[in-house]
N, CA, C and O atoms as a Tinker XYZ file with bonds, in Angstrom:
   516  protein
     1  N     87.250000  115.855000   85.887000    73     2
     2  CA    87.165000  115.252000   87.207000    64     1     3
     3  C     86.387000  116.206000   88.109000    63     2     4     5
     4  O     86.647000  117.409000   88.125000    81     3
     5  N     85.452000  115.673000   88.841000    73     3     6
     6  CA    84.654000  116.515000   89.733000    64     5     7
     7  C     85.489000  116.978000   90.911000    63     6     8     9
     8  O     86.549000  116.430000   91.213000    81     7
     9  N     84.980000  117.992000   91.552000    73     7    10
    10  CA    85.696000  118.495000   92.733000    64     9    11
    11  C     85.789000  117.415000   93.808000    63    10    12    13
    12  O     86.812000  117.288000   94.480000    81    11
    13  N     84.734000  116.649000   93.967000    73    11    14
    14  CA    84.754000  115.568000   94.954000    64    13    15
    15  C     85.822000  114.539000   94.585000    63    14    16    17
    16  O     86.564000  114.081000   95.454000    81    15
    17  N     85.905000  114.173000   93.309000    73    15    18
    18  CA    86.928000  113.231000   92.859000    64    17    19
    19  C     88.316000  113.767000   93.089000    63    18    20    21
    20  O     89.219000  113.028000   93.483000    81    19
    21  N     88.494000  115.071000   92.842000    73    19    22
    22  CA    89.796000  115.685000   93.050000    64    21    23
    23  C     90.185000  115.659000   94.527000    63    22    24    25
    24  O     91.336000  115.384000   94.867000    81    23
    25  N     89.221000  115.946000   95.400000    73    23    26
    26  CA    89.503000  115.948000   96.838000    64    25    27
    27  C     89.920000  114.556000   97.292000    63    26    28    29
    28  O     90.875000  114.410000   98.054000    81    27
    29  N     89.211000  113.538000   96.829000    73    27    30
    30  CA    89.557000  112.168000   97.194000    64    29    31
    31  C     90.939000  111.820000   96.665000    63    30    32    33
    32  O     91.765000  111.229000   97.360000    81    31
    33  N     91.165000  112.201000   95.424000    73    31    34
    34  CA    92.449000  111.953000   94.779000    64    33    35
    35  C     93.573000  112.647000   95.554000    63    34    36    37
    36  O     94.584000  112.028000   95.885000    81    35
    37  N     93.388000  113.912000   95.832000    73    35    38
    38  CA    94.396000  114.686000   96.545000    64    37    39
    39  C     94.630000  114.128000   97.944000    63    38    40    41
    40  O     95.769000  114.050000   98.403000    81    39
    41  N     93.556000  113.744000   98.616000    73    39    42
    42  CA    93.687000  113.201000   99.969000    64    41    43
    43  C     94.457000  111.881000   99.981000    63    42    44    45
    44  O     95.237000  111.629000  100.899000    81    43
    45  N     94.246000  111.048000   98.980000    73    43    46
    46  CA    94.945000  109.760000   98.925000    64    45    47
    47  C     96.447000  109.952000   98.775000    63    46    48    49
    48  O     97.234000  109.309000   99.469000    81    47
    49  N     96.834000  110.826000   97.881000    73    47    50
    50  CA    98.257000  111.085000   97.660000    64    49    51
    51  C     98.865000  111.755000   98.894000    63    50    52    53
    52  O     99.950000  111.388000   99.343000    81    51
    53  N     98.157000  112.728000   99.423000    73    51    54
    54  CA    98.637000  113.438000  100.618000    64    53    55
    55  C     98.792000  112.476000  101.791000    63    54    56    57
    56  O     99.784000  112.528000  102.518000    81    55
    57  N     97.815000  111.605000  101.971000    73    55    58
    58  CA    97.878000  110.648000  103.079000    64    57    59
    59  C     99.104000  109.743000  102.958000    63    58    60    61
    60  O     99.814000  109.511000  103.936000    81    59
    61  N     99.343000  109.236000  101.746000    73    59    62
    62  CA   100.513000  108.388000  101.536000    64    61    63
    63  C    101.796000  109.148000  101.858000    63    62    64    65
    64  O    102.659000  108.650000  102.580000    81    63
    65  N    101.910000  110.349000  101.321000    73    63    66
    66  CA   103.122000  111.147000  101.546000    64    65    67
    67  C    103.318000  111.449000  103.023000    63    66    68    69
    68  O    104.442000  111.397000  103.522000    81    67
    69  N    102.238000  111.764000  103.726000    73    67    70
    70  CA   102.345000  112.054000  105.161000    64    69    71
    71  C    102.746000  110.823000  105.963000    63    70    72    73
    72  O    103.586000  110.911000  106.858000    81    71
    73  N    102.154000  109.682000  105.646000    73    71    74
    74  CA   102.499000  108.429000  106.345000    64    73    75
    75  C    103.956000  108.066000  106.083000    63    74    76    77
    76  O    104.675000  107.666000  106.999000    81    75
    77  N    104.384000  108.205000  104.849000    73    75    78
    78  CA   105.772000  107.899000  104.488000    64    77    79
    79  C    106.735000  108.836000  105.214000    63    78    80    81
    80  O    107.735000  108.385000  105.773000    81    79
    81  N    106.442000  110.124000  105.207000    73    79    82
    82  CA   107.310000  111.107000  105.874000    64    81    83
    83  C    107.371000  110.857000  107.380000    63    82    84    85
    84  O    108.436000  110.977000  107.986000    81    83
    85  N    106.251000  110.515000  107.976000    73    83    86
    86  CA   106.228000  110.235000  109.425000    64    85    87
    87  C    107.064000  109.001000  109.736000    63    86    88    89
    88  O    107.811000  108.983000  110.714000    81    87
    89  N    106.939000  107.975000  108.909000    73    87    90
    90  CA   107.729000  106.765000  109.126000    64    89    91
    91  C    109.219000  107.058000  109.034000    63    90    92    93
    92  O    109.991000  106.652000  109.903000    81    91
    93  N    109.620000  107.759000  107.988000    73    91    94
    94  CA   111.036000  108.086000  107.806000    64    93    95
    95  C    111.550000  108.912000  108.982000    63    94    96    97
    96  O    112.639000  108.657000  109.495000    81    95
    97  N    110.776000  109.884000  109.399000    73    95    98
    98  CA   111.172000  110.723000  110.529000    64    97    99
    99  C    111.325000  109.897000  111.806000    63    98   100   101
   100  O    112.300000  110.053000  112.540000    81    99
   101  N    110.365000  109.026000  112.062000    73    99   102
   102  CA   110.429000  108.185000  113.265000    64   101   103
   103  C    111.584000  107.189000  113.203000    63   102   104   105
   104  O    112.237000  106.930000  114.214000    81   103
   105  N    111.831000  106.641000  112.038000    73   103   106
   106  CA   112.937000  105.695000  111.899000    64   105   107
   107  C    114.277000  106.404000  112.100000    63   106   108   109
   108  O    115.167000  105.876000  112.767000    81   107
   109  N    114.420000  107.599000  111.524000    73   107   110
   110  CA   115.641000  108.389000  111.741000    64   109   111
   111  C    115.819000  108.739000  113.211000    63   110   112   113
   112  O    116.928000  108.674000  113.741000    81   111
   113  N    114.730000  109.108000  113.866000    73   111   114
   114  CA   114.794000  109.456000  115.287000    64   113   115
   115  C    115.252000  108.255000  116.115000    63   114   116   117
   116  O    116.021000  108.415000  117.063000    81   115
   117  N    114.791000  107.066000  115.766000    73   115   118
   118  CA   115.224000  105.862000  116.483000    64   117   119
   119  C    116.705000  105.604000  116.277000    63   118   120   121
   120  O    117.416000  105.266000  117.223000    81   119
   121  N    117.170000  105.760000  115.057000    73   119   122
   122  CA   118.601000  105.564000  114.777000    64   121   123
   123  C    119.434000  106.581000  115.553000    63   122   124   125
   124  O    120.459000  106.229000  116.137000    81   123
   125  N    119.002000  107.828000  115.563000    73   123   126
   126  CA   119.736000  108.871000  116.284000    64   125   127
   127  C    119.734000  108.626000  117.784000    63   126   128   129
   128  O    120.757000  108.800000  118.446000    81   127
   129  N    118.601000  108.227000  118.316000    73   127   130
   130  CA   118.521000  107.929000  119.755000    64   129   131
   131  C    119.459000  106.793000  120.107000    63   130   132   133
   132  O    120.208000  106.880000  121.080000    81   131
   133  N    119.423000  105.736000  119.328000    73   131   134
   134  CA   120.264000  104.569000  119.605000    64   133   135
   135  C    121.742000  104.906000  119.444000    63   134   136   137
   136  O    122.574000  104.429000  120.216000    81   135
   137  N    122.075000  105.721000  118.451000    73   135   138
   138  CA   123.468000  106.127000  118.248000    64   137   139
   139  C    123.964000  106.960000  119.437000    63   138   140   141
   140  O    125.067000  106.744000  119.939000    81   139
   141  N    123.141000  107.907000  119.876000    73   139   142
   142  CA   123.544000  108.816000  120.946000    64   141   143
   143  C    123.407000  108.219000  122.347000    63   142   144   145
   144  O    124.105000  108.622000  123.277000    81   143
   145  N    122.491000  107.249000  122.483000    73   143   146
   146  CA   122.216000  106.653000  123.800000    64   145   147
   147  C    122.047000  105.141000  123.665000    63   146   148   149
   148  O    120.921000  104.645000  123.705000    81   147
   149  N    123.136000  104.406000  123.508000    73   147   150
   150  CA   123.034000  102.955000  123.324000    64   149   151
   151  C    122.287000  102.250000  124.455000    63   150   152   153
   152  O    121.713000  101.181000  124.248000    81   151
   153  N    122.293000  102.838000  125.632000    73   151   154
   154  CA   121.588000  102.232000  126.763000    64   153   155
   155  C    120.062000  102.299000  126.600000    63   154   156   157
   156  O    119.334000  101.691000  127.383000    81   155
   157  N    119.579000  103.025000  125.600000    73   155   158
   158  CA   118.134000  103.144000  125.349000    64   157   159
   159  C    117.637000  102.065000  124.395000    63   158   160   161
   160  O    116.582000  102.216000  123.780000    81   159
   161  N    118.388000  100.986000  124.271000    73   159   162
   162  CA   118.044000   99.929000  123.312000    64   161   163
   163  C    116.645000   99.374000  123.549000    63   162   164   165
   164  O    115.920000   99.128000  122.586000    81   163
   165  N    116.250000   99.173000  124.782000    73   163   166
   166  CA   114.914000   98.652000  125.078000    64   165   167
   167  C    113.817000   99.599000  124.630000    63   166   168   169
   168  O    112.803000   99.172000  124.078000    81   167
   169  N    114.021000  100.879000  124.867000    73   167   170
   170  CA   113.035000  101.875000  124.440000    64   169   171
   171  C    112.964000  101.955000  122.919000    63   170   172   173
   172  O    111.880000  102.069000  122.347000    81   171
   173  N    114.120000  101.894000  122.269000    73   171   174
   174  CA   114.138000  101.926000  120.807000    64   173   175
   175  C    113.464000  100.671000  120.258000    63   174   176   177
   176  O    112.730000  100.747000  119.273000    81   175
   177  N    113.705000   99.529000  120.878000    73   175   178
   178  CA   113.053000   98.287000  120.439000    64   177   179
   179  C    111.536000   98.438000  120.507000    63   178   180   181
   180  O    110.835000   98.055000  119.570000    81   179
   181  N    111.024000   98.992000  121.601000    73   179   182
   182  CA   109.575000   99.219000  121.717000    64   181   183
   183  C    109.079000  100.136000  120.607000    63   182   184   185
   184  O    108.017000   99.906000  120.028000    81   183
   185  N    109.845000  101.168000  120.317000    73   183   186
   186  CA   109.470000  102.099000  119.265000    64   185   187
   187  C    109.479000  101.418000  117.896000    63   186   188   189
   188  O    108.598000  101.671000  117.074000    81   187
   189  N    110.454000  100.568000  117.650000    73   187   190
   190  CA   110.515000   99.844000  116.373000    64   189   191
   191  C    109.304000   98.934000  116.218000    63   190   192   193
   192  O    108.737000   98.832000  115.130000    81   191
   193  N    108.901000   98.265000  117.315000    73   191   194
   194  CA   107.680000   97.461000  117.271000    64   193   195
   195  C    106.486000   98.347000  116.908000    63   194   196   197
   196  O    105.619000   97.943000  116.133000    81   195
   197  N    106.448000   99.538000  117.465000    73   195   198
   198  CA   105.363000  100.470000  117.187000    64   197   199
   199  C    105.323000  100.945000  115.742000    63   198   200   201
   200  O    104.257000  101.283000  115.229000    81   199
   201  N    106.469000  100.973000  115.087000    73   199   202
   202  CA   106.516000  101.413000  113.694000    64   201   203
   203  C    105.858000  100.415000  112.739000    63   202   204   205
   204  O    105.553000  100.756000  111.596000    81   203
   205  N    105.642000   99.199000  113.201000    73   203   206
   206  CA   104.982000   98.193000  112.357000    64   205   207
   207  C    103.601000   98.695000  111.938000    63   206   208   209
   208  O    103.224000   98.554000  110.774000    81   207
   209  N    102.847000   99.274000  112.864000    73   207   210
   210  CA   101.526000   99.808000  112.519000    64   209   211
   211  C    101.646000  100.947000  111.517000    63   210   212   213
   212  O    100.801000  101.087000  110.633000    81   211
   213  N    102.670000  101.747000  111.646000    73   211   214
   214  CA   102.882000  102.844000  110.714000    64   213   215
   215  C    103.161000  102.315000  109.305000    63   214   216   217
   216  O    102.678000  102.881000  108.324000    81   215
   217  N    103.923000  101.255000  109.203000    73   215   218
   218  CA   104.202000  100.646000  107.897000    64   217   219
   219  C    102.917000  100.073000  107.303000    63   218   220   221
   220  O    102.702000  100.153000  106.093000    81   219
   221  N    102.078000   99.507000  108.135000    73   219   222
   222  CA   100.794000   98.992000  107.634000    64   221   223
   223  C     99.932000  100.130000  107.095000    63   222   224   225
   224  O     99.231000   99.953000  106.098000    81   223
   225  N     99.973000  101.275000  107.732000    73   223   226
   226  CA    99.223000  102.433000  107.233000    64   225   227
   227  C     99.785000  102.917000  105.892000    63   226   228   229
   228  O     99.034000  103.346000  105.016000    81   227
   229  N    101.104000  102.846000  105.741000    73   227   230
   230  CA   101.720000  103.203000  104.456000    64   229   231
   231  C    101.198000  102.275000  103.364000    63   230   232   233
   232  O    100.844000  102.721000  102.273000    81   231
   233  N    101.156000  100.993000  103.667000    73   231   234
   234  CA   100.698000  100.004000  102.695000    64   233   235
   235  C     99.250000  100.282000  102.279000    63   234   236   237
   236  O     98.933000  100.276000  101.089000    81   235
   237  N     98.389000  100.522000  103.238000    73   235   238
   238  CA    96.981000  100.800000  102.945000    64   237   239
   239  C     96.853000  102.074000  102.114000    63   238   240   241
   240  O     96.087000  102.121000  101.152000    81   239
   241  N     97.602000  103.097000  102.489000    73   239   242
   242  CA    97.550000  104.365000  101.752000    64   241   243
   243  C     98.077000  104.191000  100.332000    63   242   244   245
   244  O     97.538000  104.784000   99.398000    81   243
   245  N     99.112000  103.394000  100.159000    73   243   246
   246  CA    99.687000  103.170000   98.827000    64   245   247
   247  C     98.696000  102.461000   97.915000    63   246   248   249
   248  O     98.534000  102.840000   96.755000    81   247
   249  N     98.044000  101.450000   98.426000    73   247   250
   250  CA    97.079000  100.698000   97.622000    64   249   251
   251  C     95.914000  101.611000   97.227000    63   250   252   253
   252  O     95.471000  101.585000   96.078000    81   251
   253  N     95.424000  102.403000   98.154000    73   251   254
   254  CA    94.322000  103.326000   97.849000    64   253   255
   255  C     94.755000  104.355000   96.811000    63   254   256   257
   256  O     93.995000  104.681000   95.899000    81   255
   257  N     95.941000  104.850000   96.947000    73   255   258
   258  CA    96.446000  105.875000   96.045000    64   257   259
   259  C     96.658000  105.323000   94.632000    63   258   260   261
   260  O     96.438000  106.036000   93.653000    81   259
   261  N     97.073000  104.087000   94.519000    73   259   262
   262  CA    97.386000  103.518000   93.210000    64   261   263
   263  C     96.163000  103.430000   92.307000    63   262   264   265
   264  O     96.295000  103.367000   91.085000    81   263
   265  N     94.994000  103.425000   92.891000    73   263   266
   266  CA    93.764000  103.366000   92.097000    64   265   267
   267  C     93.530000  104.663000   91.331000    63   266   268   269
   268  O     92.701000  104.706000   90.422000    81   267
   269  N     94.245000  105.706000   91.685000    73   267   270
   270  CA    94.073000  107.010000   91.061000    64   269   271
   271  C     95.257000  107.261000   90.135000    63   270   272   273
   272  O     96.228000  107.910000   90.526000    81   271
   273  N     95.180000  106.759000   88.936000    73   271   274
   274  CA    96.284000  106.848000   87.977000    64   273   275
   275  C     96.415000  108.223000   87.340000    63   274   276   277
   276  O     97.356000  108.457000   86.583000    81   275
   277  N     95.490000  109.144000   87.628000    73   275   278
   278  CA    95.557000  110.462000   86.986000    64   277   279
   279  C     96.577000  111.389000   87.648000    63   278   280   281
   280  O     96.898000  112.441000   87.095000    81   279
   281  N     97.076000  111.024000   88.791000    73   279   282
   282  CA    98.027000  111.887000   89.489000    64   281   283
   283  C     99.445000  111.661000   88.970000    63   282   284   285
   284  O     99.869000  110.516000   88.809000    81   283
   285  N    100.175000  112.732000   88.709000    73   283   286
   286  CA   101.558000  112.593000   88.226000    64   285   287
   287  C    102.452000  111.819000   89.199000    63   286   288   289
   288  O    103.361000  111.108000   88.770000    81   287
   289  N    102.203000  111.952000   90.489000    73   287   290
   290  CA   102.994000  111.230000   91.493000    64   289   291
   291  C    102.820000  109.725000   91.320000    63   290   292   293
   292  O    103.785000  108.966000   91.413000    81   291
   293  N    101.596000  109.303000   91.072000    73   291   294
   294  CA   101.306000  107.875000   90.882000    64   293   295
   295  C    101.835000  107.413000   89.529000    63   294   296   297
   296  O    102.425000  106.338000   89.427000    81   295
   297  N    101.628000  108.212000   88.500000    73   295   298
   298  CA   102.068000  107.838000   87.149000    64   297   299
   299  C    103.585000  107.809000   87.004000    63   298   300   301
   300  O    104.098000  107.209000   86.059000    81   299
   301  N    104.303000  108.434000   87.905000    73   299   302
   302  CA   105.765000  108.458000   87.822000    64   301   303
   303  C    106.377000  107.079000   88.070000    63   302   304   305
   304  O    107.533000  106.832000   87.727000    81   303
   305  N    105.612000  106.211000   88.653000    73   303   306
   306  CA   106.076000  104.837000   88.908000    64   305   307
   307  C    105.381000  103.886000   87.935000    63   306   308   309
   308  O    104.349000  104.235000   87.362000    81   307
   309  N    105.933000  102.698000   87.744000    73   307   310
   310  CA   105.294000  101.729000   86.850000    64   309   311
   311  C    103.874000  101.380000   87.322000    63   310   312   313
   312  O    103.530000  101.543000   88.493000    81   311
   313  N    103.080000  100.905000   86.391000    73   311   314
   314  CA   101.708000  100.505000   86.692000    64   313   315
   315  C    101.696000   99.528000   87.867000    63   314   316   317
   316  O    102.501000   98.597000   87.917000    81   315
   317  N    100.789000   99.742000   88.800000    73   315   318
   318  CA   100.573000   98.911000   89.990000    64   317   319
   319  C    101.750000   98.927000   90.970000    63   318   320   321
   320  O    101.822000   98.071000   91.851000    81   319
   321  N    102.659000   99.871000   90.835000    73   319   322
   322  CA   103.781000   99.954000   91.771000    64   321   323
   323  C    103.284000  100.084000   93.206000    63   322   324   325
   324  O    103.742000   99.368000   94.096000    81   323
   325  N    102.343000  101.002000   93.426000    73   323   326
   326  CA   101.882000  101.262000   94.785000    64   325   327
   327  C    100.939000  100.178000   95.317000    63   326   328   329
   328  O    100.829000  100.005000   96.531000    81   327
   329  N    100.267000   99.456000   94.439000    73   327   330
   330  CA    99.351000   98.414000   94.906000    64   329   331
   331  C     99.994000   97.023000   94.948000    63   330   332   333
   332  O     99.475000   96.119000   95.602000    81   331
   333  N    101.103000   96.855000   94.264000    73   331   334
   334  CA   101.764000   95.546000   94.268000    64   333   335
   335  C    103.157000   95.603000   94.906000    63   334   336   337
   336  O    103.446000   94.857000   95.842000    81   335
   337  N    104.009000   96.487000   94.398000    73   335   338
   338  CA   105.394000   96.545000   94.869000    64   337   339
   339  C    105.516000   97.093000   96.295000    63   338   340   341
   340  O    106.244000   96.535000   97.115000    81   339
   341  N    104.807000   98.181000   96.586000    73   339   342
   342  CA   104.925000   98.785000   97.921000    64   341   343
   343  C    104.482000   97.809000   99.021000    63   342   344   345
   344  O    105.173000   97.705000  100.034000    81   343
   345  N    103.363000   97.090000   98.866000    73   343   346
   346  CA   103.023000   96.112000   99.908000    64   345   347
   347  C    104.107000   95.053000  100.127000    63   346   348   349
   348  O    104.349000   94.635000  101.259000    81   347
   349  N    104.756000   94.623000   99.049000    73   347   350
   350  CA   105.848000   93.656000   99.200000    64   349   351
   351  C    107.026000   94.285000   99.947000    63   350   352   353
   352  O    107.630000   93.651000  100.812000    81   351
   353  N    107.347000   95.536000   99.604000    73   351   354
   354  CA   108.425000   96.239000  100.302000    64   353   355
   355  C    108.063000   96.437000  101.775000    63   354   356   357
   356  O    108.915000   96.309000  102.654000    81   355
   357  N    106.805000   96.745000  102.034000    73   355   358
   358  CA   106.360000   96.952000  103.415000    64   357   359
   359  C    106.516000   95.673000  104.241000    63   358   360   361
   360  O    106.861000   95.723000  105.421000    81   359
   361  N    106.261000   94.544000  103.612000    73   359   362
   362  CA   106.442000   93.257000  104.293000    64   361   363
   363  C    107.903000   93.082000  104.715000    63   362   364   365
   364  O    108.182000   92.639000  105.829000    81   363
   365  N    108.822000   93.427000  103.830000    73   363   366
   366  CA   110.245000   93.342000  104.152000    64   365   367
   367  C    110.639000   94.346000  105.243000    63   366   368   369
   368  O    111.443000   94.035000  106.121000    81   367
   369  N    110.066000   95.547000  105.178000    73   367   370
   370  CA   110.364000   96.567000  106.198000    64   369   371
   371  C    109.889000   96.085000  107.570000    63   370   372   373
   372  O    110.604000   96.231000  108.562000    81   371
   373  N    108.699000   95.518000  107.626000    73   371   374
   374  CA   108.171000   95.000000  108.900000    64   373   375
   375  C    109.087000   93.907000  109.437000    63   374   376   377
   376  O    109.395000   93.888000  110.629000    81   375
   377  N    109.519000   93.009000  108.580000    73   375   378
   378  CA   110.418000   91.935000  109.019000    64   377   379
   379  C    111.708000   92.522000  109.598000    63   378   380   381
   380  O    112.206000   92.040000  110.615000    81   379
   381  N    112.244000   93.551000  108.958000    73   379   382
   382  CA   113.462000   94.192000  109.461000    64   381   383
   383  C    113.222000   94.857000  110.809000    63   382   384   385
   384  O    114.031000   94.715000  111.726000    81   383
   385  N    112.118000   95.579000  110.931000    73   383   386
   386  CA   111.805000   96.249000  112.202000    64   385   387
   387  C    111.716000   95.241000  113.341000    63   386   388   389
   388  O    112.267000   95.459000  114.420000    81   387
   389  N    111.025000   94.149000  113.094000    73   387   390
   390  CA   110.876000   93.120000  114.134000    64   389   391
   391  C    112.222000   92.476000  114.468000    63   390   392   393
   392  O    112.516000   92.210000  115.633000    81   391
   393  N    113.026000   92.231000  113.455000    73   391   394
   394  CA   114.354000   91.647000  113.677000    64   393   395
   395  C    115.227000   92.590000  114.501000    63   394   396   397
   396  O    115.864000   92.167000  115.466000    81   395
   397  N    115.256000   93.867000  114.120000    73   395   398
   398  CA   116.080000   94.832000  114.852000    64   397   399
   399  C    115.621000   94.977000  116.293000    63   398   400   401
   400  O    116.444000   95.034000  117.207000    81   399
   401  N    114.320000   95.037000  116.498000    73   399   402
   402  CA   113.803000   95.144000  117.863000    64   401   403
   403  C    114.212000   93.918000  118.670000    63   402   404   405
   404  O    114.605000   94.031000  119.831000    81   403
   405  N    114.119000   92.763000  118.056000    73   403   406
   406  CA   114.478000   91.519000  118.743000    64   405   407
   407  C    115.959000   91.484000  119.115000    63   406   408   409
   408  O    116.298000   91.125000  120.243000    81   407
   409  N    116.841000   91.848000  118.195000    73   407   410
   410  CA   118.267000   91.755000  118.536000    64   409   411
   411  C    118.689000   92.847000  119.522000    63   410   412   413
   412  O    119.728000   92.727000  120.172000    81   411
   413  N    117.890000   93.907000  119.636000    73   411   414
   414  CA   118.210000   94.925000  120.640000    64   413   415
   415  C    117.897000   94.445000  122.053000    63   414   416   417
   416  O    118.576000   94.832000  123.004000    81   415
   417  N    116.884000   93.614000  122.196000    73   415   418
   418  CA   116.514000   93.160000  123.540000    64   417   419
   419  C    117.048000   91.763000  123.857000    63   418   420   421
   420  O    117.150000   91.392000  125.026000    81   419
   421  N    117.384000   90.999000  122.841000    73   419   422
   422  CA   117.952000   89.655000  123.036000    64   421   423
   423  C    119.388000   89.653000  122.534000    63   422   424   425
   424  O    119.701000   89.079000  121.491000    81   423
   425  N    120.244000   90.303000  123.292000    73   423   426
   426  CA   121.608000   90.545000  122.823000    64   425   427
   427  C    122.569000   89.397000  123.063000    63   426   428   429
   428  O    123.638000   89.364000  122.454000    81   427
   429  N    122.231000   88.466000  123.919000    73   427   430
   430  CA   123.148000   87.377000  124.280000    64   429   431
   431  C    124.492000   87.926000  124.743000    63   430   432   433
   432  O    125.535000   87.305000  124.538000    81   431
   433  N    124.452000   89.088000  125.367000    73   431   434
   434  CA   125.671000   89.696000  125.889000    64   433   435
   435  C    126.458000   90.509000  124.884000    63   434   436   437
   436  O    127.492000   91.082000  125.226000    81   435
   437  N    125.987000   90.569000  123.648000    73   435   438
   438  CA   126.688000   91.328000  122.615000    64   437   439
   439  C    126.079000   92.710000  122.465000    63   438   440   441
   440  O    124.903000   92.920000  122.764000    81   439
   441  N    126.891000   93.650000  122.000000    73   439   442
   442  CA   126.374000   94.980000  121.663000    64   441   443
   443  C    125.784000   94.918000  120.271000    63   442   444   445
   444  O    126.463000   94.545000  119.314000    81   443
   445  N    124.538000   95.278000  120.163000    73   443   446
   446  CA   123.860000   95.227000  118.864000    64   445   447
   447  C    123.403000   96.608000  118.399000    63   446   448   449
   448  O    122.874000   96.748000  117.296000    81   447
   449  N    123.603000   97.614000  119.223000    73   447   450
   450  CA   123.096000   98.942000  118.882000    64   449   451
   451  C    123.690000   99.471000  117.579000    63   450   452   453
   452  O    122.964000  100.022000  116.752000    81   451
   453  N    124.990000   99.312000  117.386000    73   451   454
   454  CA   125.620000   99.837000  116.175000    64   453   455
   455  C    125.131000   99.110000  114.924000    63   454   456   457
   456  O    124.949000   99.725000  113.874000    81   455
   457  N    124.924000   97.815000  115.039000    73   455   458
   458  CA   124.408000   97.032000  113.914000    64   457   459
   459  C    123.032000   97.558000  113.499000    63   458   460   461
   460  O    122.747000   97.714000  112.312000    81   459
   461  N    122.192000   97.826000  114.489000    73   459   462
   462  CA   120.844000   98.308000  114.200000    64   461   463
   463  C    120.894000   99.715000  113.612000    63   462   464   465
   464  O    120.173000  100.007000  112.657000    81   463
   465  N    121.720000  100.579000  114.156000    73   463   466
   466  CA   121.842000  101.938000  113.621000    64   465   467
   467  C    122.275000  101.887000  112.158000    63   466   468   469
   468  O    121.691000  102.565000  111.313000    81   467
   469  N    123.285000  101.092000  111.862000    73   467   470
   470  CA   123.769000  100.987000  110.477000    64   469   471
   471  C    122.705000  100.387000  109.551000    63   470   472   473
   472  O    122.563000  100.809000  108.403000    81   471
   473  N    121.975000   99.420000  110.050000    73   471   474
   474  CA   120.914000   98.794000  109.246000    64   473   475
   475  C    119.792000   99.783000  108.953000    63   474   476   477
   476  O    119.275000   99.825000  107.837000    81   475
   477  N    119.417000  100.576000  109.948000    73   475   478
   478  CA   118.390000  101.596000  109.741000    64   477   479
   479  C    118.867000  102.610000  108.715000    63   478   480   481
   480  O    118.124000  102.981000  107.806000    81   479
   481  N    120.098000  103.053000  108.861000    73   479   482
   482  CA   120.647000  104.032000  107.902000    64   481   483
   483  C    120.617000  103.465000  106.476000    63   482   484   485
   484  O    120.280000  104.172000  105.526000    81   483
   485  N    120.967000  102.205000  106.343000    73   483   486
   486  CA   120.950000  101.569000  105.021000    64   485   487
   487  C    119.531000  101.510000  104.471000    63   486   488   489
   488  O    119.318000  101.762000  103.285000    81   487
   489  N    118.568000  101.183000  105.308000    73   487   490
   490  CA   117.182000  101.137000  104.855000    64   489   491
   491  C    116.722000  102.515000  104.385000    63   490   492   493
   492  O    116.052000  102.642000  103.361000    81   491
   493  N    117.090000  103.539000  105.146000    73   491   494
   494  CA   116.668000  104.900000  104.788000    64   493   495
   495  C    117.245000  105.321000  103.431000    63   494   496   497
   496  O    116.591000  106.031000  102.666000    81   495
   497  N    118.449000  104.887000  103.146000    73   495   498
   498  CA   119.088000  105.225000  101.872000    64   497   499
   499  C    118.462000  104.445000  100.712000    63   498   500   501
   500  O    118.361000  104.959000   99.599000    81   499
   501  N    118.051000  103.223000  100.972000    73   499   502
   502  CA   117.600000  102.359000   99.876000    64   501   503
   503  C    116.085000  102.238000   99.769000    63   502   504   505
   504  O    115.595000  101.507000   98.908000    81   503
   505  N    115.338000  102.923000  100.607000    73   503   506
   506  CA   113.871000  102.848000  100.572000    64   505   507
   507  C    113.372000  103.334000   99.220000    63   506   508   509
   508  O    113.665000  104.459000   98.814000    81   507
   509  N    112.624000  102.495000   98.527000    73   507   510
   510  CA   112.224000  102.796000   97.151000    64   509   511
   511  C    110.819000  103.373000   97.021000    63   510   512   513
   512  O    110.374000  103.663000   95.911000    81   511
   513  N    110.118000  103.543000   98.129000    73   511   514
   514  CA   108.777000  104.151000   98.010000    64   513   515
   515  C    108.706000  105.447000   98.743000    63   514   516
   516  O    107.659000  106.095000   98.752000    81   515
């Protein structure tokens, strides 16, 4: 593999890992903020809406990375995991983010902060990519 190929390969994997780590960190921060300050539900909802773009970047990075099967990180998952499975998972993550943001601002008089915190925690535990 040429040095240029290696750089592209390394950058693709690094980009995916960085996008994933940033998303997880931001999602944890939202859960912690909401847990510690339930009155910040509107701000957390805005932040959850903002995470949709971050999930889209994860999806793009995953698809690009999957084309490079020579990396052990990519080979550790089944063939086409990052180009097929991760985009499907990202679609579900986006749906959850939008749902949580919506129930935080459209509460119908109910407290929804704890439900969202628990749901975020569950997602963080079960995230497969």
